CSV table of C-alpha atoms in Angstrom, one decimal:
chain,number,residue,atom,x,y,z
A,1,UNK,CA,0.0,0.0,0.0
A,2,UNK,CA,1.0,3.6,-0.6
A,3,UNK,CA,0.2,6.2,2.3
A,4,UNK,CA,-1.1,9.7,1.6
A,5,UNK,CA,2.3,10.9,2.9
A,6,UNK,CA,4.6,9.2,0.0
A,7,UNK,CA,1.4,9.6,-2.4
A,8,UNK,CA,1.8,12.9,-2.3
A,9,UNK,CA,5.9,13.5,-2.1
A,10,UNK,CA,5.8,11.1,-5.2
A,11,UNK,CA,3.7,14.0,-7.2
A,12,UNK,CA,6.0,16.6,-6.0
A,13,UNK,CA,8.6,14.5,-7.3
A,14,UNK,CA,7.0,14.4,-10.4
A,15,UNK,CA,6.0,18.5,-10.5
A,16,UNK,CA,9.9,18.9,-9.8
A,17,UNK,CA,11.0,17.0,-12.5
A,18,UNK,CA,8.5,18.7,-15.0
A,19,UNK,CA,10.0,21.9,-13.4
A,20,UNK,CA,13.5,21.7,-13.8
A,21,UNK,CA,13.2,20.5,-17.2
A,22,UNK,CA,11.4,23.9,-17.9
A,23,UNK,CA,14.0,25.8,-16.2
A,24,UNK,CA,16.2,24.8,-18.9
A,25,UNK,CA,13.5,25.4,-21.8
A,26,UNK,CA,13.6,29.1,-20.2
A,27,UNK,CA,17.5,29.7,-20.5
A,28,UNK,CA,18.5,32.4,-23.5
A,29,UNK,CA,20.9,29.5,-23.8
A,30,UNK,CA,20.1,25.9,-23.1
A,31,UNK,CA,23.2,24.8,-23.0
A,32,UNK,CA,24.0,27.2,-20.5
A,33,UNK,CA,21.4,26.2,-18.2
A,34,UNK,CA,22.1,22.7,-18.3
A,35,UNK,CA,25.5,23.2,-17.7
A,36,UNK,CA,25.2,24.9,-14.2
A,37,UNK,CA,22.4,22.6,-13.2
A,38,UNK,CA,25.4,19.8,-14.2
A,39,UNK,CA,27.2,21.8,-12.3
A,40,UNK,CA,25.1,22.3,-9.3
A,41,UNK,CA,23.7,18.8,-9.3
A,42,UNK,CA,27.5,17.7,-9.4
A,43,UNK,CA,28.3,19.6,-6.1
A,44,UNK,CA,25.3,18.6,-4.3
A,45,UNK,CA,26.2,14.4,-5.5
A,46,UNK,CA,29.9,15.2,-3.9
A,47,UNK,CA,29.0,16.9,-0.9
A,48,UNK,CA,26.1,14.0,-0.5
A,49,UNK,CA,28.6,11.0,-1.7
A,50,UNK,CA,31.5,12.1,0.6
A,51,UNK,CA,29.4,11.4,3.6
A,52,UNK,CA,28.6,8.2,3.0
A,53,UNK,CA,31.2,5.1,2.7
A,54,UNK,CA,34.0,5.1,-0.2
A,55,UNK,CA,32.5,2.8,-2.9
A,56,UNK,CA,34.3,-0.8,-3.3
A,57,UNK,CA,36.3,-0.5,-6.7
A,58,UNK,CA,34.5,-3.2,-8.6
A,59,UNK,CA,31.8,-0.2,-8.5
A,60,UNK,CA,33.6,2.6,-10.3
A,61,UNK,CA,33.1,1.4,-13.7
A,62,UNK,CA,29.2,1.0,-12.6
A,63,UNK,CA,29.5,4.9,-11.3
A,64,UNK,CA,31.4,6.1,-14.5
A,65,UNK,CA,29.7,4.4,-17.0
A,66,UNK,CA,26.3,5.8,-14.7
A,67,UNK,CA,28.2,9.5,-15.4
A,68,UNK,CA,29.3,8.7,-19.6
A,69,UNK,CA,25.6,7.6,-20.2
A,70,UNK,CA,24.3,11.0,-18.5
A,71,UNK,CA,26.2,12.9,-20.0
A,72,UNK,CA,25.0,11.7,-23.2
A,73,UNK,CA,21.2,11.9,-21.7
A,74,UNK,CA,22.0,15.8,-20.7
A,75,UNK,CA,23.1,16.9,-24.4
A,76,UNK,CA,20.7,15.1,-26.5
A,77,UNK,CA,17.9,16.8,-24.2
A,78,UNK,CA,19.7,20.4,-24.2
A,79,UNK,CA,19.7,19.9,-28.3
A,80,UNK,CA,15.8,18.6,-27.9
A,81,UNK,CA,14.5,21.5,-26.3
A,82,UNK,CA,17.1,23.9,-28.5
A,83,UNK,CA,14.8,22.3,-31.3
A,84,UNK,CA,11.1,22.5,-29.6
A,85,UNK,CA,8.3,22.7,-27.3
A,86,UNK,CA,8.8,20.8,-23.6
A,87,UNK,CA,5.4,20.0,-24.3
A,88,UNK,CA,6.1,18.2,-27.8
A,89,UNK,CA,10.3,17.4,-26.4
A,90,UNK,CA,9.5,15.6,-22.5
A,91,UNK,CA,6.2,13.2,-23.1
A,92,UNK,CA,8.5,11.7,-26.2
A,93,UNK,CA,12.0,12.0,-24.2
A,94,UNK,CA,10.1,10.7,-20.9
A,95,UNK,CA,7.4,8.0,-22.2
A,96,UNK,CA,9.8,6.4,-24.7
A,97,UNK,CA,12.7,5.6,-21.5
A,98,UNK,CA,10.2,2.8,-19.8
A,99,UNK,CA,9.3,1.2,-23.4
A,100,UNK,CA,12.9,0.8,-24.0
A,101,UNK,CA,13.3,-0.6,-21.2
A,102,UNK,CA,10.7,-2.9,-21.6
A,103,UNK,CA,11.0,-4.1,-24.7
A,104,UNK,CA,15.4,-4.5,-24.1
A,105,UNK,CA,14.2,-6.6,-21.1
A,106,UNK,CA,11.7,-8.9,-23.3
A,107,UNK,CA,14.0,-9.5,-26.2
A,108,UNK,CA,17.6,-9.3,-24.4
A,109,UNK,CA,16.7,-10.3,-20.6
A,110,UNK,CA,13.9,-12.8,-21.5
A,111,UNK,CA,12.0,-11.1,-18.9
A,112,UNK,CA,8.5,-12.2,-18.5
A,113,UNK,CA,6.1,-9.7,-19.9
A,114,UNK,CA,2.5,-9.7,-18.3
A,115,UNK,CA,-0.8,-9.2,-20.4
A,116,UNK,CA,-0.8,-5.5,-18.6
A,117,UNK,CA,2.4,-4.6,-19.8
A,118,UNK,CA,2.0,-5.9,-23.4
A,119,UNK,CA,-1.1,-3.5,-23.7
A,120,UNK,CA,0.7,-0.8,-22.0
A,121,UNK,CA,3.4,-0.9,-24.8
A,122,UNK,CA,0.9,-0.3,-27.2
A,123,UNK,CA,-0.7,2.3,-25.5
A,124,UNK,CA,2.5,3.9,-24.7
A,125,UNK,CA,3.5,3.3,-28.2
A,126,UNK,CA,0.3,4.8,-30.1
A,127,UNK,CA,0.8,7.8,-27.9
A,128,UNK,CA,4.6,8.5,-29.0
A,129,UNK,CA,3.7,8.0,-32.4
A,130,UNK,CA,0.8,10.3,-32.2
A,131,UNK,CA,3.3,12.8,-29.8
A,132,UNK,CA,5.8,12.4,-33.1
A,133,UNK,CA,3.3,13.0,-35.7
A,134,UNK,CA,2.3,16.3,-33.9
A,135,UNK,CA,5.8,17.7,-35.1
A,136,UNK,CA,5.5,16.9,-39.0
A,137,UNK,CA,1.4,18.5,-38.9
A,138,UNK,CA,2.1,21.4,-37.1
A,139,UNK,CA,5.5,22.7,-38.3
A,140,UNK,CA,7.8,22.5,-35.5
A,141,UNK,CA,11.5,21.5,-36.5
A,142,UNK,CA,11.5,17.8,-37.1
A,143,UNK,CA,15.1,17.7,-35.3
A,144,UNK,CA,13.5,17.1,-32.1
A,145,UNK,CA,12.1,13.5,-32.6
A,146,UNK,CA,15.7,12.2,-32.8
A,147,UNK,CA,17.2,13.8,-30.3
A,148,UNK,CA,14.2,13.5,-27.6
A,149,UNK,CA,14.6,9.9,-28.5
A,150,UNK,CA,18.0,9.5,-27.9
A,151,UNK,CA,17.4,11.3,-24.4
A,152,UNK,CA,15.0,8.8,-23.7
A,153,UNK,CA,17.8,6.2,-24.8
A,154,UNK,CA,20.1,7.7,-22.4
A,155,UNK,CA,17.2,7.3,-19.8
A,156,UNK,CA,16.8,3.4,-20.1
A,157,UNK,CA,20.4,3.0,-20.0
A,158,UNK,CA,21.3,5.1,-16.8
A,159,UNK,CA,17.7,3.4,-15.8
A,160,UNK,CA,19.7,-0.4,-15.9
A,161,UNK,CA,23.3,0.7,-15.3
A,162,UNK,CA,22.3,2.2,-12.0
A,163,UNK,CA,19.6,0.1,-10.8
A,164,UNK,CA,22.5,-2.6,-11.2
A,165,UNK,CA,25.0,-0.6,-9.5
A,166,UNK,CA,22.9,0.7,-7.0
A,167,UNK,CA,22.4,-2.6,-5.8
A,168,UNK,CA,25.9,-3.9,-6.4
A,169,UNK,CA,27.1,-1.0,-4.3
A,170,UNK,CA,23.7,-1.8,-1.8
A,171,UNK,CA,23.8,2.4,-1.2
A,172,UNK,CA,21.8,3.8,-3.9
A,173,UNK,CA,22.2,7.6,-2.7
A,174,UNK,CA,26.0,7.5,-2.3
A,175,UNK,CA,26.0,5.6,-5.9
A,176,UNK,CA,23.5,8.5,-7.2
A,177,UNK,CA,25.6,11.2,-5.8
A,178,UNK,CA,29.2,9.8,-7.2
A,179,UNK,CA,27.1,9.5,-10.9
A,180,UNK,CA,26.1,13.1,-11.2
A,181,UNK,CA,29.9,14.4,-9.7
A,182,UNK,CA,31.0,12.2,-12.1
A,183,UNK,CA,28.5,13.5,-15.3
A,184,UNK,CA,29.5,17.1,-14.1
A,185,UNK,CA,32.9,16.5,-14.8
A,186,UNK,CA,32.3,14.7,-18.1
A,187,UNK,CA,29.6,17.0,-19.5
A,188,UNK,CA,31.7,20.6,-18.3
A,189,UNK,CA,34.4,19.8,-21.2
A,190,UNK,CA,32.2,18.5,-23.6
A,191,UNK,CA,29.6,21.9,-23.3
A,192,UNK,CA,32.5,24.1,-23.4
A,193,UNK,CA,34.5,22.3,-26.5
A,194,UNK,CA,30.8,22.1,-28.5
A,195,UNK,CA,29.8,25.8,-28.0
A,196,UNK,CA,33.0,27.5,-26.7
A,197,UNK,CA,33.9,29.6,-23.3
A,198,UNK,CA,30.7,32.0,-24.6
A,199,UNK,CA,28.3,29.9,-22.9
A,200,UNK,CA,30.2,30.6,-19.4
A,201,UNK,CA,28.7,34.2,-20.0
A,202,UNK,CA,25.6,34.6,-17.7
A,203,UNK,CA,23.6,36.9,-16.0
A,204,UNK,CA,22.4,36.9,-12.6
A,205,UNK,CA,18.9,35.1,-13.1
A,206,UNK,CA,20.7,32.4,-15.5
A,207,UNK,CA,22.9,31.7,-12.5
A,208,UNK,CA,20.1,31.1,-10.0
A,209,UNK,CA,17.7,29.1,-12.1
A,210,UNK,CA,20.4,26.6,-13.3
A,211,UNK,CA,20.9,26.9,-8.8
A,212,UNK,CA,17.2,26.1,-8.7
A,213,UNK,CA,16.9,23.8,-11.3
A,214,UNK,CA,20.0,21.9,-9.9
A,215,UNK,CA,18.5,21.5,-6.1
A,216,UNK,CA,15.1,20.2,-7.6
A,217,UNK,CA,16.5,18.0,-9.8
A,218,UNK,CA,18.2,15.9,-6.6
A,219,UNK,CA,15.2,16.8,-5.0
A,220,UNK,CA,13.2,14.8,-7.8
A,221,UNK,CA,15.1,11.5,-7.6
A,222,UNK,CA,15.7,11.8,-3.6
A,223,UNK,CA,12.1,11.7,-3.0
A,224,UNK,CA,11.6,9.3,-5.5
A,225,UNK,CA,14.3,6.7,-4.0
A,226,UNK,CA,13.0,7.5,-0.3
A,227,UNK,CA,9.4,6.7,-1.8
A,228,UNK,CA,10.5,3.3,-3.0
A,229,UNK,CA,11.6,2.4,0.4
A,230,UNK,CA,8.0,3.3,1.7
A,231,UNK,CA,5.6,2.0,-1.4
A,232,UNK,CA,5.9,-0.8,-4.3
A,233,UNK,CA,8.2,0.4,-6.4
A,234,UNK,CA,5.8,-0.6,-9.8
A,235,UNK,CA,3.3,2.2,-7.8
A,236,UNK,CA,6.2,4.9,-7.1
A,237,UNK,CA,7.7,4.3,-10.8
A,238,UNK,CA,3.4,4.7,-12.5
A,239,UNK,CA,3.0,7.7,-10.3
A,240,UNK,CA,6.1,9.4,-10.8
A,241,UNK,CA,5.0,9.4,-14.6
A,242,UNK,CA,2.4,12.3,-14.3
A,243,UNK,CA,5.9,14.2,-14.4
A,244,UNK,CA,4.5,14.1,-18.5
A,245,UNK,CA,1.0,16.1,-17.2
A,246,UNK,CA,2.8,18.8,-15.3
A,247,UNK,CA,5.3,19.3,-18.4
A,248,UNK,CA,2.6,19.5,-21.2
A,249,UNK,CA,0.4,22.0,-18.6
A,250,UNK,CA,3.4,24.2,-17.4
A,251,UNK,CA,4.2,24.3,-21.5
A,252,UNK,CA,0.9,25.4,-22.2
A,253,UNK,CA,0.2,27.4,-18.6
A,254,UNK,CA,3.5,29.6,-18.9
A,255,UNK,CA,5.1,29.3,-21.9
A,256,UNK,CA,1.9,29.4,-24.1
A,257,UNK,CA,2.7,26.3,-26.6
A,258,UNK,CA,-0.1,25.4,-28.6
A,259,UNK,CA,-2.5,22.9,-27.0
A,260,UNK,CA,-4.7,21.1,-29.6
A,261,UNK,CA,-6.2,17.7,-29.0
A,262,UNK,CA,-3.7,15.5,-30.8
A,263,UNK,CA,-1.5,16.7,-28.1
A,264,UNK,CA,-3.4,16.8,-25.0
A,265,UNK,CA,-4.4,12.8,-26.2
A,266,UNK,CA,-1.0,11.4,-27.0
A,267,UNK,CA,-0.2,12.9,-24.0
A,268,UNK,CA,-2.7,11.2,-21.7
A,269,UNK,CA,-1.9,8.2,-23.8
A,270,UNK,CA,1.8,8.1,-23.0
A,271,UNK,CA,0.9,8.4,-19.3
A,272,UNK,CA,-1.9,5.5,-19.4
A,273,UNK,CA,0.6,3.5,-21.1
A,274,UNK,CA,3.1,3.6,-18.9
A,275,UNK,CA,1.3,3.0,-15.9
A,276,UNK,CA,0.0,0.2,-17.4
A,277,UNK,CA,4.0,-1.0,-17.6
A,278,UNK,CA,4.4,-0.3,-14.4
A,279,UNK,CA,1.1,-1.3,-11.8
């Protein structure tokens, strides 16, 4: 069962995830903005990781390959939302990480896949294609399906490498906090040597939402690794997928993105689909 307490903390979760990932859609610069909440979600990890035990080393390839993989995850979704709406960019980066993951696990893992989650890949899959086919009707740059699909790629494979390491390591919050110091220091050179010492250049308010957008990003996946201490985790996981509800409304609410059905459908698709995957 699932109390009200970690009900709730699970939809902040959620409505922080959504909110950081608007943070960055804000930026003058995107790239910018993800790098200091790299940056910032980098210091918070170390501070966090250093006060926990040293990891074992059979766990540092675990924690660098955890770090290599975000790193990846953090450009393709800077390039996505360079490219398009966070209403159009996070249902298709977010809903297409879990039917990776599924489908990998039925073809690779010989996982057993249950009659729920076979109609929740379809689901989720009508609703992604239906999210994708919003961007060729309505004019937007088609450069976004690609790249919010190879965010969500980056998703399902941080998704495995940490759950494995995680476990490995049997401390998921010092693991957590050594990945992100670790993608801070691999995505840093990478930012600078794609878009040059320019993007270093910010103003005040830059500075303090990539500060915000860092703290309620560890906020996100703190509450959501506490919640799957307290709940099932196939609850925690469907409920921390209305994260897709709060993007497409804070899209619409504040940054006035066009709202037509298609999209308010494949939207509500993509999250009945994956918590179909996932209860």
């Amino acid at each position: 069962d699932m109390t009200l307490t970690v009900f709730f903390a699970v939809l902040l979760a959620a409505l922080l995830h959504a909110v950081w990932n608007a943070l960055i859609k804000t930026g003058a610069s995107k790239m910018t903005s993800m790098l200091l909440l790299s940056m910032g979600d980098g210091v918070i990890g170390l501070v966090v990781a250093l006060s926990r035990p040293w990891p074992e080393t059979q766990i540092w390839p675990w924690i660098i390959a955890s770090g290599l993989i975000r790193t990846g995850y953090q450009l393709f979704l800077t390039y996505a939302y360079e490219q398009g709406d966070l209403s159009r960019v996070y249902p298709i980066a977010r809903g297409a990480a879990p039917l990776m993951v599924l489908v990998v696990g039925a073809f690779v893992l010989t996982d057993v896949v249950s009659t729920s989650e076979v109609l929740g890949i379809l689901v989720l899959g009508a609703g992604i294609l239906l999210m994708a086919r919003g961007v060729f009707t309505s004019g937007e740059s088609r450069r976004l399906v690609p790249f919010a699909f190879g965010s969500a790629m980056a998703t399902a494979g941080y998704t495995l490498v940490d759950g494995t390491g995680a476990r490995l390591m049997g401390d998921p919050i010092a693991f957590v906090g050594w990945a992100l110091f670790i993608t801070s220091i691999f995505f840093a050179p990478v930012a600078l040597i794609s878009r040059g010492a320019g993007i270093l250049r910010a103003d005040r308010r830059t500075w303090l939402l990539g500060g915000i957008g860092a703290v309620a990003s560890y906020l996100a996946y703190s509450i959501v690794v506490w919640a799957m201490t307290q709940a099932p985790i196939a609850l925690v996981a469907a409920l921390r997928e209305t994260s897709i509800l709060f993007a497409v409304l804070i899209g619409w609410l504040f940054f006035g993105e066009r709202m037509g059905w298609g999209k308010g459908l494949a939207a509500a698709l993509i999250v009945g689909g994956v918590v179909l995957t996932r209860v």
